[in-house]
Coordinates of C-alpha atoms in Angstrom, one line a residue:
M1 CA 84.2 -10.3 -25.8
E2 CA 82.2 -11.5 -22.8
I3 CA 81.9 -9.6 -19.6
A4 CA 80.5 -10.8 -16.3
L5 CA 79.0 -8.1 -14.1
A6 CA 79.0 -9.0 -10.4
T7 CA 78.4 -7.3 -7.0
Y8 CA 77.9 -8.3 -3.3
P9 CA 75.0 -10.6 -2.7
W10 CA 72.6 -8.3 -0.9
A11 CA 73.0 -5.2 -3.1
Y12 CA 69.6 -5.5 -4.8
F13 CA 67.6 -5.7 -1.6
T14 CA 67.7 -1.9 -1.6
P15 CA 68.9 -0.9 -5.0
G16 CA 70.4 2.6 -5.4
G17 CA 72.7 4.4 -7.8
G18 CA 75.3 1.6 -7.8
E19 CA 72.7 -0.9 -8.9
I20 CA 71.3 1.4 -11.6
Q21 CA 74.8 1.8 -12.9
I22 CA 75.1 -2.0 -13.3
E23 CA 71.7 -2.1 -15.2
M24 CA 72.7 0.8 -17.5
L25 CA 76.1 -0.6 -18.2
Q26 CA 74.6 -3.9 -19.2
K27 CA 72.0 -2.3 -21.4
Y28 CA 74.3 0.0 -23.3
L29 CA 77.1 -2.5 -23.6
K30 CA 74.7 -4.8 -25.3
R31 CA 73.7 -2.0 -27.7
K32 CA 77.4 -1.7 -28.5
K33 CA 77.4 -5.4 -29.3
V34 CA 79.4 -6.3 -26.1
N35 CA 78.1 -9.5 -24.4
A36 CA 77.6 -8.4 -20.8
Y37 CA 75.7 -10.6 -18.4
K38 CA 75.0 -10.7 -14.6
F39 CA 77.1 -13.2 -12.8
D40 CA 75.0 -16.2 -11.6
S41 CA 76.7 -18.1 -8.7
W42 CA 74.4 -21.1 -9.5
E43 CA 75.7 -21.4 -13.1
P44 CA 79.0 -19.6 -13.4
K45 CA 80.5 -19.4 -16.9
I46 CA 84.1 -20.7 -16.9
K47 CA 85.3 -19.1 -20.1
T48 CA 84.2 -15.5 -19.5
D49 CA 86.9 -13.0 -20.6
I50 CA 86.5 -10.3 -17.9
Y51 CA 84.8 -10.1 -14.5
H52 CA 83.7 -6.6 -13.6
F53 CA 82.9 -6.3 -9.9
F54 CA 81.1 -3.4 -8.3
S55 CA 81.8 -2.1 -4.8
C56 CA 84.3 -2.5 -2.0
M57 CA 81.7 -3.8 0.4
G58 CA 83.2 -5.9 3.2
G59 CA 83.6 -9.5 2.2
S60 CA 84.0 -8.8 -1.5
I61 CA 87.7 -9.5 -1.4
D62 CA 87.1 -13.2 -1.1
F63 CA 85.3 -13.4 -4.4
C64 CA 87.8 -11.2 -6.2
Q65 CA 90.7 -13.2 -4.8
Y66 CA 89.1 -16.4 -6.1
L67 CA 88.9 -14.9 -9.6
K68 CA 92.5 -13.9 -9.6
N69 CA 93.6 -17.3 -8.2
N70 CA 91.9 -18.7 -11.3
D71 CA 93.7 -16.3 -13.7
K72 CA 90.6 -14.2 -14.5
K73 CA 90.8 -10.6 -15.7
L74 CA 89.3 -8.4 -13.0
I75 CA 88.0 -4.9 -13.1
I76 CA 86.6 -3.3 -9.9
S77 CA 84.3 -0.3 -9.8
A78 CA 85.4 1.2 -6.5
S79 CA 82.1 3.1 -5.8
L80 CA 84.0 4.7 -2.9
W81 CA 84.7 8.2 -1.7
I82 CA 87.1 8.6 1.2
T83 CA 89.0 11.5 2.6
K84 CA 91.6 11.9 5.4
D85 CA 88.8 12.7 7.7
T86 CA 86.8 9.6 6.9
L87 CA 89.5 7.0 6.6
H88 CA 88.8 5.7 10.1
K89 CA 85.3 4.7 9.1
Y90 CA 86.5 2.0 6.7
D91 CA 88.5 -1.2 6.8
I92 CA 91.2 0.4 4.7
G93 CA 93.5 -2.6 4.7
Q94 CA 90.9 -4.9 3.2
I95 CA 89.7 -2.3 0.7
K96 CA 93.3 -1.6 -0.5
S97 CA 93.9 -5.4 -0.7
Q98 CA 90.8 -5.9 -2.8
L99 CA 91.6 -3.0 -5.2
L100 CA 95.2 -4.2 -5.6
L101 CA 93.8 -7.5 -7.0
A102 CA 92.2 -5.6 -9.9
D103 CA 93.8 -5.3 -13.3
R104 CA 92.0 -1.9 -13.6
I105 CA 90.1 0.2 -11.0
I106 CA 87.1 2.2 -12.4
V107 CA 86.2 5.5 -10.8
N108 CA 83.6 8.0 -11.7
S109 CA 85.6 11.2 -11.6
I110 CA 89.2 12.6 -11.8
K111 CA 88.9 13.7 -8.2
E112 CA 88.0 10.2 -7.1
K113 CA 91.0 8.8 -8.9
D114 CA 93.3 11.3 -7.2
L115 CA 91.9 10.7 -3.8
L116 CA 92.0 6.9 -3.9
S117 CA 95.4 6.8 -5.4
D118 CA 96.9 9.2 -2.8
L119 CA 95.1 7.9 0.3
L120 CA 95.5 4.2 -0.5
E121 CA 99.0 4.6 -2.1
I122 CA 97.9 2.8 -5.3
D123 CA 99.6 3.9 -8.6
K124 CA 97.4 6.1 -10.8
S125 CA 98.2 4.0 -13.8
K126 CA 95.9 1.3 -12.3
F127 CA 92.8 3.7 -12.5
R128 CA 90.5 4.6 -15.3
V129 CA 87.8 7.2 -15.2
V130 CA 84.4 6.2 -16.6
F131 CA 81.8 8.9 -15.9
N132 CA 78.3 8.0 -14.7
G133 CA 75.5 8.8 -17.0
F134 CA 71.8 9.2 -17.7
E135 CA 69.6 7.6 -20.4
P136 CA 69.7 9.9 -23.5
D137 CA 65.9 9.5 -23.9
L138 CA 65.5 11.8 -20.9
L139 CA 66.5 14.8 -23.0
K140 CA 63.3 14.4 -25.0
F141 CA 61.3 15.1 -21.9
R142 CA 63.3 18.2 -20.9
Y143 CA 60.9 20.9 -19.6
K144 CA 57.9 18.8 -20.6
K145 CA 54.6 18.9 -18.6
F146 CA 53.3 15.9 -16.7
K147 CA 50.3 15.6 -14.5
K148 CA 51.2 15.9 -10.8
P149 CA 51.2 12.5 -8.9
S150 CA 47.8 11.9 -7.3
K151 CA 49.4 10.7 -4.1
I152 CA 50.9 14.1 -3.3
P153 CA 48.6 16.3 -1.2
L154 CA 46.2 18.2 -3.5
N155 CA 46.9 21.6 -2.0
W156 CA 50.6 21.3 -2.7
K157 CA 51.2 23.5 -5.8
E158 CA 55.0 23.5 -5.4
Y159 CA 57.4 21.1 -3.8
V160 CA 61.1 20.3 -3.3
L161 CA 62.0 16.8 -4.4
C162 CA 64.7 14.5 -3.0
L163 CA 65.0 11.1 -4.8
A164 CA 67.5 9.0 -2.9
N165 CA 67.7 6.0 -0.6
I166 CA 66.8 7.0 3.0
E167 CA 70.1 6.8 4.9
P168 CA 72.4 9.2 6.9
R169 CA 74.8 9.8 3.9
K170 CA 71.9 11.3 1.9
N171 CA 71.3 13.8 4.7
Q172 CA 67.5 14.0 4.4
K173 CA 67.2 15.2 8.0
I174 CA 68.8 18.6 7.3
L175 CA 66.7 18.9 4.2
I176 CA 63.6 18.4 6.2
E177 CA 64.7 21.1 8.7
A178 CA 65.6 23.5 5.8
C179 CA 62.2 23.1 4.2
R180 CA 60.4 23.6 7.5
L181 CA 62.5 26.7 8.1
N182 CA 61.3 28.4 4.9
K183 CA 57.9 26.7 4.8
K184 CA 58.4 24.7 1.6
N185 CA 56.8 21.3 0.9
L186 CA 59.1 18.4 0.5
V187 CA 58.6 15.0 -1.2
L188 CA 61.0 12.2 -0.3
V189 CA 61.3 9.3 -2.7
G190 CA 63.5 6.2 -2.2
H191 CA 64.1 2.9 -0.5
I192 CA 64.6 2.9 3.3
R193 CA 68.1 1.6 3.7
D194 CA 68.4 2.6 7.4
K195 CA 65.2 2.1 9.4
D196 CA 66.4 3.9 12.5
Y197 CA 67.4 6.9 10.5
F198 CA 64.0 6.9 8.8
K199 CA 62.2 6.8 12.2
S200 CA 64.4 9.7 13.4
L201 CA 63.0 11.9 10.6
G202 CA 59.8 12.3 12.5
L203 CA 57.6 12.3 9.4
E204 CA 54.5 11.2 11.2
S205 CA 54.2 14.6 12.9
S206 CA 54.9 16.7 9.7
N207 CA 52.4 18.1 7.3
Q208 CA 55.2 19.7 5.1
V209 CA 57.0 16.4 4.3
F210 CA 55.6 13.5 2.3
Y211 CA 57.3 10.2 2.0
Y212 CA 56.3 8.8 -1.4
G213 CA 58.0 5.4 -1.2
S214 CA 60.2 4.0 -4.0
V215 CA 59.4 4.4 -7.7
K216 CA 60.5 2.5 -10.7
N217 CA 63.1 4.4 -12.6
H218 CA 61.8 6.1 -15.8
S219 CA 58.2 5.1 -15.0
S220 CA 55.3 7.5 -15.4
E221 CA 55.5 8.2 -11.6
F222 CA 59.2 9.0 -12.0
F223 CA 58.6 11.6 -14.7
S224 CA 55.6 13.0 -12.9
L225 CA 57.5 13.5 -9.7
M226 CA 60.6 15.0 -11.4
L227 CA 58.9 17.3 -13.9
N228 CA 56.5 18.8 -11.3
A229 CA 59.3 19.5 -8.8
K230 CA 60.3 23.1 -8.2
C231 CA 63.8 21.9 -7.6
F232 CA 65.7 18.7 -6.9
V233 CA 67.9 18.6 -3.8
L234 CA 70.7 16.2 -2.7
P235 CA 72.4 17.7 0.4
S236 CA 74.4 14.6 0.9
T237 CA 77.6 14.3 2.9
L238 CA 79.1 13.2 -0.4
E239 CA 78.0 12.3 -3.9
T240 CA 79.7 10.7 -6.9
P241 CA 77.7 12.6 -8.3
G242 CA 74.2 11.1 -7.7
L243 CA 72.5 9.5 -10.7
A244 CA 69.1 11.0 -9.8
A245 CA 70.7 14.4 -9.8
L246 CA 72.1 13.7 -13.3
E247 CA 68.6 12.7 -14.4
A248 CA 67.0 15.8 -12.9
A249 CA 69.5 18.0 -14.6
A250 CA 68.9 16.2 -17.9
L251 CA 65.2 16.9 -17.5
G252 CA 65.8 20.6 -16.9
I253 CA 65.0 20.6 -13.2
P254 CA 67.0 23.1 -11.1
I255 CA 69.3 21.2 -8.7
I256 CA 70.9 21.9 -5.4
I257 CA 73.6 19.4 -4.7
T258 CA 76.5 18.8 -2.3
S259 CA 79.9 20.1 -3.3
E260 CA 81.5 17.2 -1.3
G261 CA 82.4 14.7 -3.9
C262 CA 82.7 15.2 -7.7
S263 CA 79.5 17.0 -8.5
E264 CA 81.3 20.0 -10.1
E265 CA 83.0 17.7 -12.7
Y266 CA 79.5 16.9 -13.9
F267 CA 77.3 20.0 -13.4
G268 CA 79.8 22.7 -14.1
N269 CA 79.2 26.3 -13.2
I270 CA 75.9 26.4 -11.3
D271 CA 75.4 28.6 -8.3
T272 CA 73.7 26.0 -6.1
Y273 CA 76.4 23.8 -4.7
Y274 CA 75.9 23.1 -1.0
D275 CA 78.6 22.1 1.5
G276 CA 77.1 18.8 2.7
K277 CA 80.1 18.0 4.8
K278 CA 79.7 21.3 6.8
G279 CA 76.0 20.9 6.9
N280 CA 74.9 24.5 7.6
L281 CA 71.1 24.6 7.9
K282 CA 70.7 28.3 7.0
D283 CA 72.9 27.9 3.9
L284 CA 70.7 25.1 2.6
S285 CA 67.5 27.0 3.5
N286 CA 68.7 30.1 1.7
L287 CA 69.7 28.1 -1.4
I288 CA 66.2 26.6 -1.6
C289 CA 64.6 30.1 -1.3
K290 CA 66.9 31.5 -4.0
V291 CA 66.0 28.7 -6.5
F292 CA 62.3 29.2 -5.9
L293 CA 62.8 32.8 -6.8
D294 CA 65.2 32.2 -9.7
P295 CA 65.3 28.6 -11.0
T296 CA 68.1 29.5 -13.5
L297 CA 70.6 29.5 -10.6
G298 CA 70.4 25.7 -10.4
S299 CA 69.8 24.9 -14.0
V300 CA 72.5 22.9 -15.8
D301 CA 73.3 24.0 -19.4
Y302 CA 72.2 21.5 -22.1
E303 CA 75.7 21.5 -23.6
Q304 CA 77.2 20.6 -20.1
I305 CA 74.8 17.8 -19.2
N306 CA 74.6 16.3 -22.7
N307 CA 78.2 15.1 -22.2
F308 CA 77.0 12.5 -19.7
S309 CA 74.4 10.4 -21.5
W310 CA 75.1 6.6 -21.2
D311 CA 75.5 6.1 -24.9
K312 CA 78.6 8.4 -24.7
C313 CA 80.0 7.4 -21.3
I314 CA 79.9 3.7 -22.2
D315 CA 82.6 4.1 -24.9
N316 CA 85.2 4.7 -22.2
Q317 CA 84.2 1.6 -20.4
I318 CA 84.6 -0.5 -23.6
L319 CA 88.1 0.9 -24.0
V320 CA 89.0 -0.4 -20.6
Y321 CA 87.7 -3.9 -21.5
E322 CA 89.6 -3.8 -24.8
E323 CA 92.8 -2.9 -23.0
L324 CA 92.7 -6.2 -21.0
I325 CA 91.6 -8.3 -24.0

């Protein structure tokens, strides 16, 4: 069985959760003896069994249509969260047309399947749920001690961590305001996907917020930043569920995460869900204060998080490939 993994051409300029998902799928498919490779437009392999395309980014339909015109099996990972309130923000006609080309549509939660099926009027039988995951090796570092990164101000004994691309959906602006309100230090880590949004954060005039830049996943810097954080916060307008949040939970870091999306399917019964869609500043500020006082409020049980390691999640993806073969 040979699988080509493909996405839109500029995806890796500012890699985020979607691109990490591609990397992890390739890594763990190979461990399961599945030949998965990244599609190379310069040297396409004609006899590949299945093409697995990631994203509904504008323009993707043309590539998907070409594959179907040439009788290729096509799976599309939608990587899309839409509601009745946000339908107007997307080219729904093109997205639906692209998804209808797929032999199977992959979603990362039951809630995502139900939403896309209902709003786009696509039969549920076309969808398959494959949960996102984290590398199982992270569990070995759960609660371990790491030296604090030297780049962070020396007088910062505690800090809130947000590891996410800098863009409006991740909602860093309200997190900055919440940390200023309760006088907590904040470290932002991630690629700048929206330069205007980054400028609007006003970081040059803040001594409570430190922009660290991007870090390589699972590097010593990554572990140092994660394991020294008082809590990990993603107050996004939506998450599905946020790979960095999964990694933080696996490492035993208390998390505060938006309830808009499918987070509850992953993190279960924690007391620190935040309504990112509503975006109430005081609610977020209060949650941060509560976690600083009692970290157990945002701690995800080992039994809960252990269900979502990549070596387990990948089995469902392989079942989808086998269906088509």
